XYZ file of C-alpha atoms in Angstrom:
119
model
C -125.627 -7.116 82.350
C -124.309 -9.424 79.650
C -126.553 -10.830 76.952
C -125.436 -14.008 75.214
C -126.895 -15.290 71.960
C -125.984 -18.709 70.599
C -126.283 -19.838 67.000
C -125.125 -22.650 64.747
C -127.053 -25.601 66.103
C -128.815 -28.073 63.868
C -129.166 -31.674 62.731
C -126.071 -33.601 61.696
C -125.209 -37.234 61.107
C -122.887 -39.099 63.416
C -119.281 -38.387 62.507
C -120.145 -34.949 61.218
C -119.220 -31.493 62.448
C -120.922 -28.341 63.635
C -119.639 -24.975 64.758
C -121.515 -23.097 67.450
C -121.143 -19.375 68.017
C -122.041 -17.199 70.972
C -122.147 -13.429 70.622
C -121.903 -11.345 73.781
C -123.290 -7.885 74.383
C -120.601 -7.120 76.960
C -118.195 -4.209 76.586
C -115.484 -6.823 76.387
C -115.234 -10.579 76.853
C -111.522 -10.610 77.659
C -112.334 -10.056 81.347
C -114.886 -12.868 81.399
C -114.453 -16.595 81.680
C -116.576 -17.997 78.875
C -118.009 -21.472 78.773
C -120.134 -23.982 76.932
C -122.561 -26.281 78.690
C -125.065 -28.791 77.390
C -128.227 -30.455 78.572
C -129.490 -33.674 77.064
C -133.141 -34.718 77.381
C -133.871 -35.983 80.875
C -130.402 -35.120 82.135
C -128.842 -32.315 84.126
C -126.910 -29.528 82.478
C -123.223 -30.426 82.233
C -120.004 -28.578 81.594
C -118.425 -28.986 78.156
C -115.644 -26.416 77.805
C -114.376 -23.070 79.030
C -111.806 -20.402 78.262
C -110.467 -18.658 81.355
C -110.504 -14.864 81.448
C -107.474 -12.777 80.511
C -106.088 -15.491 78.297
C -106.733 -18.418 76.021
C -106.310 -21.345 78.399
C -109.049 -23.845 77.692
C -110.495 -26.722 79.666
C -112.679 -29.527 78.401
C -114.902 -32.209 79.831
C -113.502 -35.698 79.263
C -116.543 -36.536 77.142
C -115.617 -33.936 74.503
C -111.839 -33.710 74.827
C -110.095 -34.315 71.516
C -113.276 -33.745 69.511
C -114.417 -30.257 70.513
C -112.355 -27.089 70.307
C -113.340 -23.847 71.972
C -112.004 -20.495 70.800
C -112.806 -16.820 71.115
C -112.499 -13.626 69.151
C -112.237 -10.731 71.582
C -112.675 -8.134 68.838
C -115.964 -9.689 67.744
C -116.939 -10.500 71.343
C -117.785 -13.980 70.175
C -116.837 -17.458 71.298
C -116.991 -20.633 69.257
C -117.290 -24.333 69.801
C -116.040 -26.444 66.918
C -117.527 -29.900 67.305
C -116.043 -32.738 65.257
C -116.654 -36.482 65.193
C -120.094 -35.932 66.637
C -121.878 -38.810 68.313
C -125.583 -39.369 69.021
C -124.823 -38.870 72.715
C -123.748 -35.306 71.923
C -127.394 -34.517 71.227
C -128.384 -31.735 73.615
C -129.248 -28.089 73.981
C -125.962 -26.220 74.091
C -125.670 -23.116 76.246
C -123.143 -20.350 76.318
C -122.269 -18.883 79.722
C -120.117 -16.113 81.164
C -118.523 -15.649 84.569
C -116.766 -12.463 85.729
C -114.565 -14.766 87.798
C -112.695 -17.944 87.006
C -115.608 -20.162 86.063
C -116.932 -21.135 89.462
C -120.062 -19.012 89.370
C -121.676 -18.719 85.965
C -123.638 -15.509 86.100
C -124.888 -15.040 82.546
C -126.521 -17.584 80.251
C -127.708 -17.702 76.673
C -131.018 -19.170 75.581
C -129.438 -22.290 74.113
C -129.197 -23.866 70.682
C -130.284 -27.398 69.801
C -127.780 -29.884 68.447
C -129.134 -33.200 67.220
C -126.846 -35.989 66.042
C -128.505 -38.811 64.159
C -127.072 -42.323 64.067
């Protein structure tokens, strides 16, 4: 069982930045594909970014590419999502997720952290 706890959400003006963190209770996160998802009000949860297991290769949704950067610290068992140039449409609950595979079956989820971008 892997427990994920997000932090770092909040209220920011458009154009601003936030850094989200997700701490994992796993023995190690190097064997897990880690991801960030988000769910805006009235919309389905959508993929934002992921780092594939056993490495640092990252993938991003087109909507965040060039503005968001995902990273991880294996020693701290923590992943991050640096969000720059935030837009009101980035407003959502952001979730951390983990998959023992390659990111096709997200098994573990955090409780989410709210990000609100004001115009």
